[in-house]
Coordinates of C-alpha atoms and ligand atoms in Angstrom, one line a residue:
Chain V
M1 CA 24.1 1.5 -6.1
D2 CA 24.8 0.2 -9.6
S3 CA 23.6 -3.4 -8.8
V4 CA 20.3 -2.0 -8.3
R5 CA 18.0 -1.7 -11.2
F6 CA 16.4 1.5 -11.9
D7 CA 14.8 3.0 -15.0
R8 CA 16.3 6.0 -16.7
T9 CA 13.9 7.9 -18.6
G10 CA 14.8 10.0 -21.6
A11 CA 15.4 13.0 -19.6
G12 CA 17.8 11.3 -17.2
T13 CA 15.4 11.1 -14.3
R14 CA 15.9 8.0 -12.2
V15 CA 12.8 6.2 -11.2
P16 CA 13.2 4.2 -8.1
L17 CA 12.4 0.6 -7.8
A18 CA 9.6 0.3 -5.1
L19 CA 9.1 -2.9 -3.2
K20 CA 5.7 -3.6 -1.5
I21 CA 5.5 -5.3 1.9
L22 CA 2.1 -6.0 3.5
I23 CA 1.4 -5.6 7.1
A24 CA -1.5 -7.9 8.0
G25 CA -3.1 -9.3 11.2
G26 CA -6.4 -9.4 12.9
F27 CA -8.5 -6.4 14.1
G28 CA -6.3 -4.2 16.6
A29 CA -3.2 -6.2 16.1
G30 CA -1.1 -3.3 15.7
K31 CA -0.7 -2.9 12.0
T32 CA -1.4 1.0 11.9
T33 CA 1.1 1.2 14.7
L34 CA 3.8 -0.7 13.1
V35 CA 3.4 1.1 9.7
S36 CA 3.6 4.4 11.7
A37 CA 6.6 3.4 13.6
L38 CA 8.6 2.5 10.5
S39 CA 7.5 5.1 8.0
E40 CA 9.9 7.9 7.4
V41 CA 7.0 10.3 6.4
R42 CA 3.8 10.8 8.3
P43 CA 1.7 7.7 7.6
L44 CA -0.3 8.1 4.7
Q45 CA -3.7 6.9 4.0
T46 CA -5.1 5.8 0.7
E47 CA -8.7 5.1 0.0
E48 CA -10.1 2.4 -2.2
I49 CA -13.8 2.6 -3.6
L50 CA -16.0 -0.2 -2.5
T51 CA -18.8 -0.6 -5.0
G52 CA -21.2 -3.0 -3.2
A53 CA -19.9 -6.5 -3.2
G54 CA -18.3 -6.1 -6.5
A55 CA -14.6 -6.4 -6.7
D56 CA -13.9 -5.5 -10.2
T57 CA -17.0 -3.3 -11.0
D58 CA -15.6 -0.7 -13.3
D59 CA -18.4 1.5 -14.1
I60 CA -20.3 2.7 -11.2
S61 CA -22.1 5.4 -12.9
G62 CA -25.7 5.5 -11.6
V63 CA -24.7 3.9 -8.4
E64 CA -26.3 5.7 -5.5
G65 CA -24.2 7.6 -3.3
K66 CA -25.2 5.7 -0.2
S67 CA -24.2 2.3 -1.3
T68 CA -20.8 3.6 -2.1
T69 CA -18.2 3.6 0.6
T70 CA -14.3 3.7 0.6
V71 CA -12.0 2.0 2.9
A72 CA -8.8 3.4 4.1
M73 CA -5.3 1.6 3.8
D74 CA -2.5 2.8 5.7
F75 CA 0.8 3.2 4.1
G76 CA 4.3 4.3 4.8
R77 CA 7.6 4.7 3.1
I78 CA 11.2 3.7 3.8
T79 CA 13.9 5.0 1.4
I80 CA 16.7 2.6 1.2
N81 CA 18.7 4.6 -1.4
E82 CA 18.0 6.6 -4.1
D83 CA 17.2 3.9 -6.2
L84 CA 15.1 1.8 -3.9
Q85 CA 12.2 2.4 -1.7
L86 CA 10.1 0.2 0.5
Y87 CA 6.3 0.8 0.7
L88 CA 4.5 -0.7 3.7
F89 CA 0.8 -1.2 3.2
G90 CA -1.6 -2.1 6.2
T91 CA -4.2 -4.5 5.1
P92 CA -7.8 -3.6 5.8
G93 CA -8.8 -5.8 8.6
Q94 CA -12.2 -6.9 7.6
D95 CA -13.0 -9.9 5.5
R96 CA -15.3 -8.3 3.2
F97 CA -12.3 -6.1 1.9
W98 CA -10.5 -9.4 0.7
F99 CA -10.5 -8.1 -2.9
L100 CA -8.3 -5.4 -1.9
W101 CA -5.8 -8.0 -0.5
D102 CA -5.4 -9.2 -3.9
E103 CA -4.4 -5.7 -5.3
L104 CA -2.1 -5.1 -2.4
A105 CA -0.4 -8.5 -2.7
F106 CA 0.0 -8.3 -6.4
G107 CA 3.8 -8.3 -7.0
A108 CA 4.5 -8.0 -3.2
L109 CA 7.7 -9.0 -1.7
G110 CA 6.4 -10.4 1.1
A111 CA 4.2 -9.7 4.3
V112 CA 4.4 -9.4 8.1
V113 CA 1.4 -11.0 9.9
L114 CA 1.0 -9.5 13.2
A115 CA -0.3 -11.8 15.9
D116 CA -1.8 -10.5 19.3
T117 CA -1.4 -13.3 21.7
R118 CA -4.4 -12.7 23.4
R119 CA -6.4 -13.5 20.1
L120 CA -4.2 -15.5 18.3
S121 CA -6.9 -17.0 16.0
D122 CA -7.5 -13.6 14.6
C123 CA -4.6 -13.8 12.1
F124 CA -5.3 -17.2 11.0
P125 CA -7.1 -15.7 7.9
S126 CA -4.1 -13.6 7.1
I127 CA -1.8 -16.7 7.4
D128 CA -4.1 -18.8 5.3
Y129 CA -4.1 -16.0 2.7
F130 CA -0.3 -15.9 2.2
E131 CA 0.1 -19.6 2.4
Q132 CA -2.4 -20.2 -0.5
R133 CA -0.9 -17.6 -2.6
G134 CA 2.7 -18.6 -1.8
I135 CA 3.7 -15.0 -0.7
P136 CA 6.5 -15.3 1.8
F137 CA 5.8 -13.9 5.2
V138 CA 6.8 -13.6 8.8
V139 CA 4.7 -13.6 12.0
G140 CA 5.4 -10.9 14.5
V141 CA 4.1 -11.6 17.8
N142 CA 3.1 -8.1 19.1
C143 CA 3.9 -7.9 22.7
F144 CA 0.9 -5.9 24.3
D145 CA 1.2 -4.9 27.9
G146 CA -0.6 -7.4 30.2
A147 CA -0.5 -10.1 27.7
R148 CA 0.7 -13.4 28.9
Q149 CA 4.0 -14.0 27.5
Y150 CA 4.1 -16.9 25.3
D151 CA 7.1 -18.8 24.3
L152 CA 7.6 -18.6 20.4
A153 CA 7.3 -22.4 20.2
T154 CA 4.0 -22.4 21.6
V155 CA 2.8 -19.7 19.2
R156 CA 4.3 -21.6 16.2
R157 CA 2.3 -24.6 17.3
A158 CA -0.9 -22.9 17.9
L159 CA -0.5 -21.2 14.4
D160 CA 0.5 -24.6 12.8
L161 CA 3.2 -22.8 10.7
D162 CA 5.6 -24.5 8.4
P163 CA 8.8 -24.9 10.2
E164 CA 10.7 -22.4 7.8
V165 CA 8.2 -19.5 8.6
P166 CA 10.1 -17.2 11.0
V167 CA 8.2 -16.1 14.3
L168 CA 9.6 -13.1 15.9
L169 CA 8.6 -11.1 19.0
C170 CA 8.0 -7.4 18.3
D171 CA 6.8 -4.3 19.7
A172 CA 4.9 -2.5 17.0
R173 CA 5.4 1.0 18.7
D174 CA 9.2 0.5 18.4
R175 CA 11.1 1.4 15.2
Q176 CA 14.1 -0.8 16.0
S177 CA 11.9 -3.7 16.9
G178 CA 9.8 -3.2 13.5
K179 CA 13.0 -3.1 11.6
L180 CA 14.2 -6.4 12.9
V181 CA 10.9 -7.7 11.8
L182 CA 11.3 -6.5 8.2
I183 CA 14.9 -7.8 8.0
G184 CA 13.5 -11.1 9.3
L185 CA 11.2 -10.9 6.4
V186 CA 13.6 -10.0 3.7
E187 CA 16.2 -12.7 4.8
H188 CA 13.3 -15.1 4.7
V189 CA 12.4 -14.1 1.2
A190 CA 16.1 -14.6 0.2
R191 CA 16.2 -18.1 1.8
Q192 CA 12.9 -18.9 -0.2
R193 CA 14.7 -18.2 -3.2
G194 CA 18.0 -20.2 -2.3
E195 CA 19.7 -16.9 -2.2
P196 CA 20.3 -16.3 1.5
V197 CA 21.5 -13.0 2.5
P198 CA 24.9 -13.4 4.5
V199 CA 24.5 -12.4 8.1
A200 CA 26.3 -9.2 8.3
Chain W
M1 CA -30.8 38.6 7.5
L2 CA -28.5 36.9 4.9
A3 CA -30.0 34.1 3.1
E4 CA -28.1 30.7 3.2
P5 CA -26.1 30.6 0.1
P6 CA -27.9 28.4 -2.3
R7 CA -26.7 24.8 -2.3
P8 CA -26.4 22.8 -5.2
H9 CA -29.0 20.1 -5.0
H10 CA -29.1 16.9 -6.5
E11 CA -31.9 14.5 -5.4
W12 CA -29.2 11.6 -5.7
L13 CA -26.8 13.3 -3.4
D14 CA -27.2 13.8 0.2
D15 CA -24.7 15.1 2.9
A16 CA -23.3 11.6 3.8
A17 CA -22.7 10.9 0.1
G18 CA -21.2 14.3 -1.0
P19 CA -17.5 13.7 -0.6
V20 CA -17.8 10.3 -2.0
V21 CA -19.7 11.0 -5.0
R22 CA -17.9 14.2 -5.8
P23 CA -15.0 12.2 -7.5
Y24 CA -17.4 10.4 -9.5
T25 CA -18.7 13.7 -11.2
L26 CA -15.1 14.4 -11.6
T27 CA -14.4 11.2 -13.6
G28 CA -17.9 10.8 -15.2
G29 CA -18.6 7.7 -12.8
R30 CA -15.6 5.9 -13.8
V31 CA -13.2 4.1 -11.6
R32 CA -10.3 1.8 -12.5
S33 CA -8.9 -1.2 -10.8
A34 CA -5.2 -2.1 -10.6
A35 CA -6.1 -4.7 -13.2
D36 CA -5.9 -1.7 -15.7
G37 CA -2.5 -0.6 -14.9
F38 CA -1.2 1.9 -12.3
D39 CA -0.2 -0.3 -9.6
L40 CA -0.1 1.5 -6.2
V41 CA 3.5 1.5 -6.5
A42 CA 3.9 2.4 -10.2
F43 CA 5.8 5.6 -10.5
I44 CA 4.2 8.6 -12.5
L45 CA 6.4 11.2 -14.2
A46 CA 5.1 14.0 -16.1
G47 CA 6.6 14.6 -19.7
P48 CA 8.2 17.6 -20.9
Q49 CA 5.3 18.6 -22.8
A50 CA 3.0 18.5 -19.8
N51 CA 2.0 22.0 -18.5
A52 CA 0.3 22.3 -15.0
A53 CA -1.2 25.6 -16.1
D54 CA -2.9 24.1 -19.2
P55 CA -6.5 25.7 -19.2
Q56 CA -8.0 22.5 -20.9
L57 CA -7.2 20.4 -17.9
A58 CA -9.1 19.9 -14.9
P59 CA -7.8 21.3 -11.5
E60 CA -7.2 17.6 -10.5
H61 CA -5.5 16.8 -13.7
R62 CA -3.3 20.0 -13.4
R63 CA -2.4 19.2 -9.8
L64 CA -1.2 15.7 -10.9
V65 CA 1.1 17.2 -13.7
E66 CA 2.4 19.5 -11.1
L67 CA 3.1 16.7 -8.5
T68 CA 4.6 14.4 -10.9
H69 CA 7.6 16.6 -12.2
R70 CA 9.7 13.9 -10.2
P71 CA 8.5 10.5 -10.1
V72 CA 5.6 9.6 -7.5
P73 CA 3.9 6.4 -7.0
V74 CA 0.3 6.4 -7.4
A75 CA -0.5 5.6 -3.6
E76 CA 1.3 8.7 -2.8
L77 CA -0.7 10.8 -5.4
A78 CA -3.9 9.5 -4.0
A79 CA -3.0 10.5 -0.6
E80 CA -1.9 14.0 -1.7
L81 CA -5.1 14.7 -3.7
D82 CA -7.0 13.1 -0.9
L83 CA -8.9 11.1 -3.6
A84 CA -9.5 7.4 -3.7
V85 CA -7.1 5.4 -5.7
G86 CA -9.8 4.3 -8.2
V87 CA -10.6 7.9 -9.1
V88 CA -6.8 8.8 -9.4
R89 CA -6.4 6.1 -11.7
V90 CA -8.9 7.3 -14.0
L91 CA -7.4 10.8 -13.9
L92 CA -4.0 9.3 -14.7
G93 CA -5.7 7.3 -17.5
D94 CA -6.9 10.6 -18.9
L95 CA -3.3 12.2 -18.6
L96 CA -1.6 9.0 -20.3
A97 CA -4.1 9.1 -23.0
R98 CA -2.9 12.7 -24.0
G99 CA 0.6 11.7 -23.6
L100 CA 1.4 13.9 -20.7
I101 CA 2.7 11.1 -18.4
A102 CA 4.9 8.3 -18.4
V103 CA 3.9 5.2 -16.2
H104 CA 6.7 3.0 -14.8
E105 CA 5.0 -0.1 -13.5
P106 CA 7.0 -1.7 -10.8
L107 CA 8.6 -5.2 -11.1
T108 CA 6.8 -8.0 -9.6
A109 CA 8.6 -9.4 -6.7
S110 CA 9.1 -12.8 -8.6
S111 CA 10.8 -11.1 -11.3
I112 CA 13.6 -9.3 -9.5
P113 CA 16.5 -10.6 -11.2
D114 CA 19.0 -11.1 -8.6
D115 CA 19.5 -10.9 -4.9
D116 CA 21.4 -7.7 -4.9
I117 CA 18.2 -6.1 -4.3
L118 CA 17.6 -8.0 -1.4
K119 CA 21.1 -7.5 0.1
A120 CA 20.7 -3.8 -0.5
V121 CA 17.5 -3.9 1.5
V122 CA 18.8 -5.8 4.4
S123 CA 21.7 -3.5 4.8
G124 CA 19.7 -0.4 4.2
L125 CA 17.4 -1.6 7.0
R126 CA 20.2 -2.5 9.5
A127 CA 21.6 1.2 8.9
L128 CA 18.2 2.7 9.7
Ligands
LIG301 N1 1.4 -2.4 24.7 C1 1.1 -2.2 23.1 N2 0.2 -1.7 22.5 C2 0.2 -1.7 21.3 C3 1.3 -2.2 20.4 N3 0.9 -2.2 19.2 C4 -0.2 -1.5 19.1 N4 -0.8 -1.1 20.4 C5 -1.8 -0.3 20.6 O1 -3.0 -1.3 20.2 C6 -4.0 -0.5 19.7 C7 -4.6 -1.0 18.4 O2 -3.3 -0.6 17.5 P1 -3.6 -0.3 15.9 O3 -2.2 -0.2 15.3 O4 -4.5 0.7 15.7 O5 -4.0 -1.7 15.4 P2 -4.5 -2.0 13.9 O6 -4.0 -3.5 13.6 O7 -4.2 -0.9 13.0 O8 -6.1 -2.1 14.1 P3 -7.4 -2.1 13.0 O9 -6.9 -1.1 12.0 O10 -8.5 -1.7 13.8 O11 -7.5 -3.5 12.6 C8 -3.6 0.8 19.8 O12 -4.1 1.6 20.8 C9 -2.0 0.8 19.9 O13 -1.5 1.8 20.7 C10 2.2 -2.9 21.2 O14 3.3 -3.5 20.5 N5 2.2 -2.7 22.5
LIG302 MG1 -5.4 0.1 11.7

């Protein structure tokens, strides 16, 4: 597609444009499940190094092994066309990994916040994070079996969301369902920029 | 009875630390954050002069050269090598300093010039 920007290297190799989308939400909300359902490759993991409390500690020589751990992040890929790829990154659930969120969120197109209606408040920190940084997001209400069915208006009220933030029901295990959430996100991003994507 | 093969012993290493510490010995204790470049979705491409068989390169460097004969993003390289991203960034930095790779940092979302990209994403997703 000519309208899509890509780099042409000297040798004529086309370098695709990669867009980052974050999959966030509380512990056990279905982040890993959603990334796996959507990814065209086996879901991959990448690890980041945690050097004690320090986010930006660059030189860790001399640090004792035991105080050094890594945190795994799930990621998956969706190829839109030869010039355009989406990368989905599941955010680490625990608060002490906030500094990793900054790295993940840098330049991200937007985020999906998965909400588990049995523990709605677990996704408050994710919502706060994206609101504070002005990163567009949608809320995917993950329909776990046995969870009481809430209507979306109730969820929206409980989460105290801005009226323009889309709230969508989803099943994180289902590719089609996850796909609709991503489409909802990209359309939301387009609207935020005042460039709505026409409904096909 | 066969003696157990001698294990390398460092008093600052234990079994739990082993797999974590090894990459540091690889990089001399350096890690890099994304602030130094090499975004998770920056594409890396080996230059024409890069040779995966170069005996001057460490095995992990060679592996990176091998993998990047086509453009591959940093996150995928880390997954492929099974090394932490902070370590892979150091190794890539070494290769960059030798002029063996090119780095294509991604556009940040806010600098995407037009909405054609978003349209392409939506229609691509619909077609999945
Ligand atoms: N019924 C139902 N179960 C789900 C759904 N999504 C996830 N699960 C299950 O819920 C459990 C947790 O899902 P994960 O994808 O591991 O959640 P996570 O957000 O990655 O969890 P952490 O990484 O530990 O924070 C798994 O056993 C999933 O199979 C869903 O939409 N419906
Ligand atoms: Mg998970």
